[in-house]
Structures are given as C-alpha cells and as structure tokens.
PDB file of C-alpha atoms in Angstrom:
ATOM      1  CA  MET E 247       0.289   0.029   0.099  1.00  0.00           C
ATOM      2  CA  SER E 248       1.706   3.349  -1.168  1.00  0.00           C
ATOM      3  CA  ASP E 249       2.295   5.533   1.552  1.00  0.00           C
ATOM      4  CA  VAL E 250       1.821   9.051  -0.223  1.00  0.00           C
ATOM      5  CA  ALA E 251      -1.288  10.735   0.189  1.00  0.00           C
ATOM      6  CA  PRO E 252      -3.967  10.961  -2.782  1.00  0.00           C
ATOM      7  CA  ILE E 253      -3.896  15.221  -3.796  1.00  0.00           C
ATOM      8  CA  PRO E 254      -7.204  16.158  -3.293  1.00  0.00           C
ATOM      9  CA  GLU E 255      -9.866  16.715  -5.646  1.00  0.00           C
ATOM     10  CA  GLY E 256     -10.548  20.347  -6.661  1.00  0.00           C
ATOM     11  CA  SER E 257      -7.032  21.449  -5.048  1.00  0.00           C
ATOM     12  CA  ASP E 258      -5.246  24.451  -6.041  1.00  0.00           C
ATOM     13  CA  PHE E 259      -2.741  22.693  -7.327  1.00  0.00           C
ATOM     14  CA  LEU E 260      -3.979  19.492  -9.402  1.00  0.00           C
ATOM     15  CA  ARG E 261      -6.226  23.054 -11.221  1.00  0.00           C
ATOM     16  CA  ARG E 262      -2.570  24.834 -11.441  1.00  0.00           C
ATOM     17  CA  VAL E 263      -1.300  21.601 -13.505  1.00  0.00           C
ATOM     18  CA  HIS E 264      -4.514  21.016 -15.307  1.00  0.00           C
ATOM     19  CA  GLU E 265      -3.887  24.641 -16.470  1.00  0.00           C
ATOM     20  CA  ARG E 266      -0.757  24.186 -17.980  1.00  0.00           C
ATOM     21  CA  THR E 267      -1.235  20.629 -19.944  1.00  0.00           C
ATOM     22  CA  PRO E 268      -3.756  19.339 -21.632  1.00  0.00           C
ATOM     23  CA  ALA E 269      -1.632  15.643 -20.901  1.00  0.00           C
ATOM     24  CA  ARG E 270      -3.749  13.339 -18.660  1.00  0.00           C
ATOM     25  CA  ILE E 271      -2.171  13.369 -15.373  1.00  0.00           C
ATOM     26  CA  LEU E 272      -3.141  13.124 -11.850  1.00  0.00           C
ATOM     27  CA  THR E 273      -6.002  12.075 -13.121  1.00  0.00           C
ATOM     28  CA  GLY E 274      -7.473  10.781  -9.825  1.00  0.00           C
ATOM     29  CA  ARG E 275      -8.364   7.010 -11.057  1.00  0.00           C
ATOM     30  CA  ALA E 276     -11.072   3.787  -9.602  1.00  0.00           C
ATOM     31  CA  GLY E 277      -9.947   0.683  -8.550  1.00  0.00           C
ATOM     32  CA  GLY E 278      -7.443  -0.407 -11.022  1.00  0.00           C
ATOM     33  CA  SER E 279      -8.769   2.064 -14.107  1.00  0.00           C
ATOM     34  CA  TYR E 280      -9.847   5.378 -14.639  1.00  0.00           C
ATOM     35  CA  LYS E 281     -12.371   7.176 -13.829  1.00  0.00           C
ATOM     36  CA  THR E 282     -15.744   7.008 -15.489  1.00  0.00           C
ATOM     37  CA  SER E 283     -15.298  10.520 -16.772  1.00  0.00           C
ATOM     38  CA  THR E 284     -11.581  10.509 -17.834  1.00  0.00           C
ATOM     39  CA  TRP E 285     -12.364   7.248 -19.667  1.00  0.00           C
ATOM     40  CA  LEU E 286     -14.875   9.017 -21.447  1.00  0.00           C
ATOM     41  CA  GLU E 287     -13.042  11.951 -22.759  1.00  0.00           C
ATOM     42  CA  LEU E 288     -10.236   9.540 -24.057  1.00  0.00           C
ATOM     43  CA  ARG E 289     -12.593   7.836 -26.258  1.00  0.00           C
ATOM     44  CA  ALA E 290     -13.716  11.194 -27.228  1.00  0.00           C
ATOM     45  CA  ASP E 291     -10.883  12.402 -28.134  1.00  0.00           C
ATOM     46  CA  HIS E 292      -9.334   9.250 -29.943  1.00  0.00           C
ATOM     47  CA  ALA E 293     -12.383   9.497 -32.249  1.00  0.00           C
ATOM     48  CA  ALA E 294     -12.263  13.249 -33.044  1.00  0.00           C
ATOM     49  CA  ALA E 295      -8.069  12.308 -33.460  1.00  0.00           C
ATOM     50  CA  ARG E 296      -9.773   9.466 -35.864  1.00  0.00           C
ATOM     51  CA  ASP E 297     -12.150  12.178 -37.904  1.00  0.00           C
ATOM     52  CA  ALA E 298      -9.370  14.321 -38.591  1.00  0.00           C
ATOM     53  CA  VAL E 299      -7.583  12.112 -40.385  1.00  0.00           C
ATOM     54  CA  ARG E 300     -10.602  10.997 -42.509  1.00  0.00           C
ATOM     55  CA  ASP E 301     -12.306  14.248 -43.026  1.00  0.00           C
ATOM     56  CA  GLU E 302     -12.623  16.539 -46.107  1.00  0.00           C
ATOM     57  CA  LEU E 303     -11.896  19.341 -46.131  1.00  0.00           C
ATOM     58  CA  ASP E 304     -15.012  21.801 -48.257  1.00  0.00           C
ATOM     59  CA  LEU E 305     -14.097  25.272 -49.035  1.00  0.00           C
ATOM     60  CA  GLU E 306     -17.563  26.623 -49.576  1.00  0.00           C
ATOM     61  CA  ARG E 307     -18.739  24.732 -46.689  1.00  0.00           C
ATOM     62  CA  ASP E 308     -15.784  25.375 -43.642  1.00  0.00           C
ATOM     63  CA  PHE E 309     -15.353  28.790 -44.664  1.00  0.00           C
ATOM     64  CA  ASP E 310     -16.835  32.064 -45.081  1.00  0.00           C
ATOM     65  CA  ARG E 311     -17.568  33.564 -48.174  1.00  0.00           C
ATOM     66  CA  ALA E 312     -15.357  36.613 -46.703  1.00  0.00           C
ATOM     67  CA  PHE E 313     -12.054  34.630 -46.785  1.00  0.00           C
ATOM     68  CA  LEU E 314     -12.295  32.867 -49.519  1.00  0.00           C
ATOM     69  CA  ASP E 315     -13.063  36.539 -51.640  1.00  0.00           C
ATOM     70  CA  ARG E 316     -10.241  37.845 -49.911  1.00  0.00           C
ATOM     71  CA  TRP E 317      -7.620  35.721 -50.548  1.00  0.00           C
ATOM     72  CA  GLU E 318      -9.529  34.285 -54.060  1.00  0.00           C
ATOM     73  CA  LEU E 319      -8.466  31.080 -51.874  1.00  0.00           C
ATOM     74  CA  PHE E 320      -9.128  28.020 -55.021  1.00  0.00           C
ATOM     75  CA  GLU E 321      -8.341  24.046 -54.447  1.00  0.00           C
ATOM     76  CA  VAL E 322      -5.648  21.961 -56.562  1.00  0.00           C
ATOM     77  CA  ALA E 323      -4.687  18.372 -55.441  1.00  0.00           C
ATOM     78  CA  THR E 324      -2.148  16.062 -55.555  1.00  0.00           C
ATOM     79  CA  LEU E 325      -1.606  12.506 -57.216  1.00  0.00           C
ATOM     80  CA  ALA E 326      -3.052  11.035 -53.890  1.00  0.00           C
ATOM     81  CA  ALA E 327      -6.637  10.184 -55.805  1.00  0.00           C
ATOM     82  CA  THR E 328      -8.630   9.097 -52.950  1.00  0.00           C
ATOM     83  CA  LYS E 329      -8.042  10.025 -49.096  1.00  0.00           C
ATOM     84  CA  ASP E 330      -7.218   5.940 -48.523  1.00  0.00           C
ATOM     85  CA  GLU E 331      -4.260   6.151 -51.205  1.00  0.00           C
ATOM     86  CA  TYR E 332      -2.841   9.521 -49.398  1.00  0.00           C
ATOM     87  CA  LEU E 333      -2.541   7.387 -46.485  1.00  0.00           C
ATOM     88  CA  LEU E 334      -1.394   4.328 -47.983  1.00  0.00           C
ATOM     89  CA  ARG E 335       1.035   6.447 -50.607  1.00  0.00           C
ATOM     90  CA  PRO E 336       3.118   9.189 -48.667  1.00  0.00           C
ATOM     91  CA  ASP E 337       4.898   9.793 -51.731  1.00  0.00           C
ATOM     92  CA  LEU E 338       1.461  11.020 -53.752  1.00  0.00           C
ATOM     93  CA  GLY E 339       0.753  13.989 -51.578  1.00  0.00           C
ATOM     94  CA  ARG E 340       4.390  15.103 -52.292  1.00  0.00           C
ATOM     95  CA  SER E 341       3.626  15.803 -55.917  1.00  0.00           C
ATOM     96  CA  LEU E 342       1.229  18.100 -57.618  1.00  0.00           C
ATOM     97  CA  ARG E 343      -1.310  16.413 -60.412  1.00  0.00           C
ATOM     98  CA  PRO E 344      -0.099  18.148 -63.703  1.00  0.00           C
ATOM     99  CA  GLU E 345      -3.202  20.454 -64.132  1.00  0.00           C
ATOM    100  CA  ALA E 346      -2.344  21.454 -60.080  1.00  0.00           C
ATOM    101  CA  ARG E 347       0.413  22.705 -61.744  1.00  0.00           C
ATOM    102  CA  GLU E 348      -0.987  24.347 -64.808  1.00  0.00           C
ATOM    103  CA  ALA E 349      -3.431  25.965 -62.725  1.00  0.00           C
ATOM    104  CA  ILE E 350      -1.298  27.589 -59.722  1.00  0.00           C
ATOM    105  CA  VAL E 351       1.264  28.987 -62.855  1.00  0.00           C
ATOM    106  CA  ALA E 352      -2.258  30.362 -64.295  1.00  0.00           C
ATOM    107  CA  ARG E 353      -2.992  31.923 -60.821  1.00  0.00           C
ATOM    108  CA  ARG E 354      -0.683  32.781 -59.389  1.00  0.00           C
ATOM    109  CA  PRO E 355       2.610  35.325 -59.869  1.00  0.00           C
ATOM    110  CA  ARG E 356       6.165  33.506 -59.846  1.00  0.00           C
ATOM    111  CA  GLY E 357       9.135  35.833 -57.252  1.00  0.00           C
ATOM    112  CA  ALA E 358       7.279  36.574 -54.185  1.00  0.00           C
ATOM    113  CA  ASP E 359       8.606  36.760 -50.492  1.00  0.00           C
ATOM    114  CA  LEU E 360       6.851  34.367 -48.881  1.00  0.00           C
ATOM    115  CA  GLN E 361       4.868  32.207 -50.728  1.00  0.00           C
ATOM    116  CA  ILE E 362       1.522  30.978 -48.482  1.00  0.00           C
ATOM    117  CA  VAL E 363       0.493  27.258 -49.531  1.00  0.00           C
ATOM    118  CA  LEU E 364      -2.924  26.294 -47.418  1.00  0.00           C
ATOM    119  CA  GLY E 365      -2.717  21.525 -46.920  1.00  0.00           C
ATOM    120  CA  ASP E 366      -4.828  19.761 -45.109  1.00  0.00           C
ATOM    121  CA  GLY E 367      -2.690  17.526 -44.736  1.00  0.00           C
ATOM    122  CA  LEU E 368      -3.778  14.705 -41.625  1.00  0.00           C
ATOM    123  CA  SER E 369      -5.805  17.319 -40.496  1.00  0.00           C
ATOM    124  CA  ALA E 370      -7.939  19.357 -42.177  1.00  0.00           C
ATOM    125  CA  ALA E 371      -9.976  20.704 -38.702  1.00  0.00           C
ATOM    126  CA  ALA E 372      -6.338  21.969 -37.968  1.00  0.00           C
ATOM    127  CA  LEU E 373      -6.850  24.170 -41.276  1.00  0.00           C
ATOM    128  CA  ILE E 374     -10.371  25.218 -40.547  1.00  0.00           C
ATOM    129  CA  ALA E 375      -9.357  26.299 -37.232  1.00  0.00           C
ATOM    130  CA  GLN E 376      -6.311  28.062 -37.309  1.00  0.00           C
ATOM    131  CA  ALA E 377      -6.458  29.507 -40.766  1.00  0.00           C
ATOM    132  CA  PRO E 378      -9.168  32.111 -41.459  1.00  0.00           C
ATOM    133  CA  SER E 379      -7.092  34.105 -37.854  1.00  0.00           C
ATOM    134  CA  LEU E 380      -3.350  33.431 -39.022  1.00  0.00           C
ATOM    135  CA  LEU E 381      -3.290  34.262 -42.353  1.00  0.00           C
ATOM    136  CA  PRO E 382      -4.753  37.937 -41.572  1.00  0.00           C
ATOM    137  CA  THR E 383      -2.410  37.855 -38.669  1.00  0.00           C
ATOM    138  CA  LEU E 384       1.062  36.675 -41.389  1.00  0.00           C
ATOM    139  CA  ALA E 385      -0.262  39.249 -44.246  1.00  0.00           C
ATOM    140  CA  GLU E 386       0.413  42.230 -41.490  1.00  0.00           C
ATOM    141  CA  ALA E 387       3.027  40.950 -40.074  1.00  0.00           C
ATOM    142  CA  THR E 388       5.276  40.468 -43.714  1.00  0.00           C
ATOM    143  CA  ALA E 389       3.208  44.124 -44.679  1.00  0.00           C
ATOM    144  CA  ARG E 390       5.316  45.990 -41.452  1.00  0.00           C
ATOM    145  CA  ILE E 391       8.554  44.096 -42.486  1.00  0.00           C
ATOM    146  CA  GLY E 392       8.241  45.250 -46.044  1.00  0.00           C
ATOM    147  CA  LEU E 393       8.240  41.686 -47.673  1.00  0.00           C
ATOM    148  CA  ASN E 394       5.750  40.866 -50.143  1.00  0.00           C
ATOM    149  CA  LEU E 395       2.981  37.425 -49.376  1.00  0.00           C
ATOM    150  CA  GLY E 396       2.057  36.071 -52.100  1.00  0.00           C
ATOM    151  CA  ALA E 397      -2.188  34.510 -51.915  1.00  0.00           C
ATOM    152  CA  PRO E 398      -2.520  31.110 -50.196  1.00  0.00           C
ATOM    153  CA  PHE E 399      -3.568  27.873 -52.751  1.00  0.00           C
ATOM    154  CA  PHE E 400      -5.379  24.952 -50.776  1.00  0.00           C
ATOM    155  CA  VAL E 401      -3.801  21.469 -51.849  1.00  0.00           C
ATOM    156  CA  ARG E 402      -5.544  18.373 -50.687  1.00  0.00           C
ATOM    157  CA  ARG E 403      -4.081  15.018 -49.943  1.00  0.00           C
ATOM    158  CA  CYS E 404      -1.398  17.589 -49.418  1.00  0.00           C
ATOM    159  CA  ARG E 405       2.484  16.363 -47.927  1.00  0.00           C
ATOM    160  CA  VAL E 406       5.315  18.237 -46.696  1.00  0.00           C
ATOM    161  CA  GLY E 407       7.545  17.514 -50.231  1.00  0.00           C
ATOM    162  CA  VAL E 408       4.736  19.425 -52.150  1.00  0.00           C
ATOM    163  CA  MET E 409       6.195  22.395 -50.952  1.00  0.00           C
ATOM    164  CA  ASN E 410       9.350  21.179 -53.562  1.00  0.00           C
ATOM    165  CA  ASP E 411       7.085  21.545 -56.677  1.00  0.00           C
ATOM    166  CA  VAL E 412       5.544  25.042 -55.350  1.00  0.00           C
ATOM    167  CA  GLY E 413       9.540  26.976 -54.973  1.00  0.00           C
ATOM    168  CA  GLU E 414       9.960  24.614 -58.884  1.00  0.00           C
ATOM    169  CA  LEU E 415       6.838  27.020 -60.028  1.00  0.00           C
ATOM    170  CA  LEU E 416       6.614  29.880 -58.848  1.00  0.00           C
ATOM    171  CA  ASN E 417      10.390  30.517 -57.303  1.00  0.00           C
ATOM    172  CA  PRO E 418       9.151  32.159 -54.164  1.00  0.00           C
ATOM    173  CA  ALA E 419      11.969  33.503 -51.572  1.00  0.00           C
ATOM    174  CA  VAL E 420       9.954  31.319 -48.832  1.00  0.00           C
ATOM    175  CA  VAL E 421       7.508  29.010 -49.384  1.00  0.00           C
ATOM    176  CA  VAL E 422       5.560  28.445 -46.365  1.00  0.00           C
ATOM    177  CA  LEU E 423       3.330  25.986 -45.761  1.00  0.00           C
ATOM    178  CA  LEU E 424       0.217  25.815 -43.213  1.00  0.00           C
ATOM    179  CA  ILE E 425      -0.625  22.018 -42.785  1.00  0.00           C
ATOM    180  CA  GLY E 426      -2.803  20.023 -40.606  1.00  0.00           C
ATOM    181  CA  GLU E 427      -0.115  17.801 -38.288  1.00  0.00           C
ATOM    182  CA  ARG E 428      -1.112  13.849 -37.112  1.00  0.00           C
ATOM    183  CA  PRO E 429      -3.536  14.856 -34.190  1.00  0.00           C
ATOM    184  CA  GLY E 430      -3.462  13.532 -31.641  1.00  0.00           C
ATOM    185  CA  LEU E 431      -5.343  12.723 -28.325  1.00  0.00           C
ATOM    186  CA  ALA E 432      -4.841  15.964 -26.861  1.00  0.00           C
ATOM    187  CA  THR E 433      -5.667  17.598 -30.184  1.00  0.00           C
ATOM    188  CA  ALA E 434      -7.339  17.656 -33.253  1.00  0.00           C
ATOM    189  CA  GLU E 435      -6.765  21.237 -34.715  1.00  0.00           C
ATOM    190  CA  SER E 436      -2.996  21.618 -34.219  1.00  0.00           C
ATOM    191  CA  LEU E 437      -0.781  22.954 -37.272  1.00  0.00           C
ATOM    192  CA  SER E 438       2.161  23.312 -38.456  1.00  0.00           C
ATOM    193  CA  ALA E 439       4.212  26.007 -40.356  1.00  0.00           C
ATOM    194  CA  TYR E 440       6.891  23.863 -42.863  1.00  0.00           C
ATOM    195  CA  LEU E 441       8.935  26.678 -44.080  1.00  0.00           C
ATOM    196  CA  ALA E 442      11.591  26.054 -46.868  1.00  0.00           C
ATOM    197  CA  TYR E 443      14.257  28.995 -48.268  1.00  0.00           C
ATOM    198  CA  ARG E 444      13.487  28.518 -52.754  1.00  0.00           C
ATOM    199  CA  PRO E 445      12.886  24.742 -52.066  1.00  0.00           C
ATOM    200  CA  ARG E 446      13.806  22.704 -55.369  1.00  0.00           C
ATOM    201  CA  PRO E 447      12.883  19.162 -56.611  1.00  0.00           C
ATOM    202  CA  GLY E 448      14.708  16.382 -54.666  1.00  0.00           C
ATOM    203  CA  ASP E 449      15.323  18.748 -51.060  1.00  0.00           C
ATOM    204  CA  ASP E 450      14.187  17.039 -48.042  1.00  0.00           C
ATOM    205  CA  ASP E 451      13.445  17.359 -44.467  1.00  0.00           C
ATOM    206  CA  SER E 452      17.435  18.887 -43.480  1.00  0.00           C
ATOM    207  CA  ARG E 453      16.546  22.258 -45.737  1.00  0.00           C
ATOM    208  CA  ARG E 454      12.704  23.111 -44.186  1.00  0.00           C
ATOM    209  CA  ASN E 455      12.289  24.255 -41.027  1.00  0.00           C
ATOM    210  CA  LEU E 456       9.575  23.615 -38.935  1.00  0.00           C
ATOM    211  CA  ILE E 457       7.374  26.365 -36.047  1.00  0.00           C
ATOM    212  CA  SER E 458       4.212  23.512 -34.742  1.00  0.00           C
ATOM    213  CA  ASN E 459       1.185  23.488 -32.041  1.00  0.00           C
ATOM    214  CA  ILE E 460      -0.113  26.163 -33.936  1.00  0.00           C
ATOM    215  CA  HIS E 461      -3.714  25.657 -31.818  1.00  0.00           C
ATOM    216  CA  ALA E 462      -5.260  27.267 -28.981  1.00  0.00           C
ATOM    217  CA  ARG E 463      -4.154  25.506 -26.216  1.00  0.00           C
ATOM    218  CA  GLY E 464      -0.392  25.947 -28.364  1.00  0.00           C
ATOM    219  CA  VAL E 465       1.582  28.357 -29.661  1.00  0.00           C
ATOM    220  CA  PRO E 466      -0.878  31.370 -30.464  1.00  0.00           C
ATOM    221  CA  THR E 467      -1.812  32.696 -33.913  1.00  0.00           C
ATOM    222  CA  GLU E 468      -0.414  35.464 -33.394  1.00  0.00           C
ATOM    223  CA  GLN E 469       3.388  33.934 -31.767  1.00  0.00           C
ATOM    224  CA  ALA E 470       3.470  31.463 -34.951  1.00  0.00           C
ATOM    225  CA  ALA E 471       2.658  34.359 -37.084  1.00  0.00           C
ATOM    226  CA  ALA E 472       5.259  36.352 -35.410  1.00  0.00           C
ATOM    227  CA  ARG E 473       7.874  33.392 -35.879  1.00  0.00           C
ATOM    228  CA  ILE E 474       7.021  32.692 -39.154  1.00  0.00           C
ATOM    229  CA  VAL E 475       7.267  36.033 -40.797  1.00  0.00           C
ATOM    230  CA  HIS E 476      10.727  36.206 -38.393  1.00  0.00           C
ATOM    231  CA  LEU E 477      12.363  32.907 -39.526  1.00  0.00           C
ATOM    232  CA  ALA E 478      11.457  33.472 -43.171  1.00  0.00           C
ATOM    233  CA  ARG E 479      13.282  37.128 -43.059  1.00  0.00           C
ATOM    234  CA  ARG E 480      16.476  35.516 -41.689  1.00  0.00           C
ATOM    235  CA  MET E 481      15.924  32.668 -44.232  1.00  0.00           C
ATOM    236  CA  ILE E 482      16.203  35.728 -47.425  1.00  0.00           C
ATOM    237  CA  GLY E 483      18.827  37.470 -45.346  1.00  0.00           C
ATOM    238  CA  GLU E 484      21.472  33.774 -45.597  1.00  0.00           C
ATOM    239  CA  GLN E 485      20.164  32.255 -48.212  1.00  0.00           C
ATOM    240  CA  THR E 486      19.059  29.162 -46.835  1.00  0.00           C
ATOM    241  CA  SER E 487      17.414  26.969 -44.596  1.00  0.00           C
ATOM    242  CA  GLY E 488      17.047  24.275 -42.704  1.00  0.00           C
ATOM    243  CA  VAL E 489      19.976  22.706 -39.860  1.00  0.00           C
ATOM    244  CA  GLY E 490      22.295  25.718 -41.494  1.00  0.00           C
ATOM    245  CA  VAL E 491      18.882  28.393 -39.775  1.00  0.00           C
ATOM    246  CA  LYS E 492      18.557  27.807 -36.157  1.00  0.00           C
ATOM    247  CA  GLU E 493      15.496  29.855 -35.000  1.00  0.00           C
ATOM    248  CA  THR E 494      17.014  31.153 -31.887  1.00  0.00           C
ATOM    249  CA  TRP E 495      13.974  33.718 -30.656  1.00  0.00           C
ATOM    250  CA  THR E 496      10.450  33.560 -29.259  1.00  0.00           C
ATOM    251  CA  PRO E 497       8.076  36.855 -29.236  1.00  0.00           C
ATOM    252  CA  SER E 498       6.576  37.157 -25.824  1.00  0.00           C
ATOM    253  CA  LEU E 499       3.418  37.085 -25.547  1.00  0.00           C
ATOM    254  CA  PRO E 500       1.011  39.508 -24.342  1.00  0.00           C
ATOM    255  CA  SER E 501       0.695  39.846 -20.266  1.00  0.00           C
ATOM    256  CA  ALA E 502      -2.770  38.463 -19.368  1.00  0.00           C
TER     257      ALA E 502
END
C-alpha cells in the first residue's frame, strides 16, 4: 500500500497543473482503472483524432465567403486520388497533379518573398480552425517588415514535400506551408508551419524548418505569425534554410 497521500480533487495544485497541460496526468482512478469521466473523455478525443484524419475539407462549407474572396482561394490536388491512397502512399501526396501545376502557374505570380500554401495534411480540422485567424495576422506581420506575400491556395491530400513543386513553379524566396498535423489525444486542431528557402525537387527535411503546435492551447496565432515572418526574413538574408538556420528568437506573449 502506498504511503503517499492522494491529492484532493479540486485542489489548487491540481487546477494549476491542468491549466498548464492537456495531458492526462493526476486524473485520479477508480480501483486500478481510469475514472469513468476520464475514460469517456479519452474515447471522445480518440474519435476526434480519427475523424480529423479521415475528414475532407470543403472550401465553400468550411470557410465563409468573405475569407474565400479576400484570399481568392482556390483548390488543387496532389497525385493521391483518394484519402485511402493518400494514407497508404505518402509519396503521392508530395507531388502535384499536372492540372494543379497549370492552375497554380496561371493564377499565382512568380517571385513572391513569402508564398503561402494551405494543406489539409493529416487534419483538415486544424486548417479550418487556425487558418482564418493566422492568415490575416501573417499578412500584417509580413507587410510591417516590407516583404511581399503570395496569396495562398489550398492543396488537397497534401504532404510536406509538395513545397518542392511550389518552389519550382513559382520561385518564391520562401515557401510557407500551413498544414494539419497528425492529431493526438490532446487536440485534433494543431497546425504546423513548414518553411523552406527556394525549395526545389529533391529537397528533403534537412532543408526545411518547422513551427508546430499552432492551436488554442499551444502556440497562439499571433506568436506563430511573428515567428514565421522572423524566420523567413532570416532565411532570405542568409539565403538558406533547414539545418543551416536555427530559430533562436521567440516573441513574448502579452500579459494576461
């Protein structure tokens, strides 16, 4: 029998712990098992994670008309023809369809300082939740330092490697891919921002930088936008990305 006294439910210590992390720690137990409430929350979060991976994003349904019009948002797709194929063949999600390449070249100018790409990745829910607030904040942060922002487009069944095709087609200084992360049991709405300096076919992850965990209980959108723009400016100045550029600056959060 343990000599450690149990922590009383509702204690200030437990409240402070649970405010700092969504992890299931110090949740209490019923005999040797989870309490019923903890088990039900776990099952619900697991279902949300599975749904996030399987769900498809619909631009007209999931974003309002003002958002679509402001960014002149349009959709292209990778070589993965179905969600099942996308999950089983990651390589197909790294390459754009021929008609997608034509649409991007026709509708987006070459040579932007930052070219934004939206990708569903492994969580359409993350893009739906974060993009409407992150994109305007990112545009404002980019304008403040005098960089040109390439209007985004959406890539369905997208993997990170699709950045290489975008770099080849549009030749921006930096490609910024905002893509849904693999969902966990803490949140299914976590977005990643991948950045690469003048990506080209054949580039791998060593040429990319990542800002992850962009969501309500992770990295706030204002901080994410500031970090993205700061890192992109460094890449342009140093003409490199990936292992050659380490993120050493984090903007402070406003006081509560």
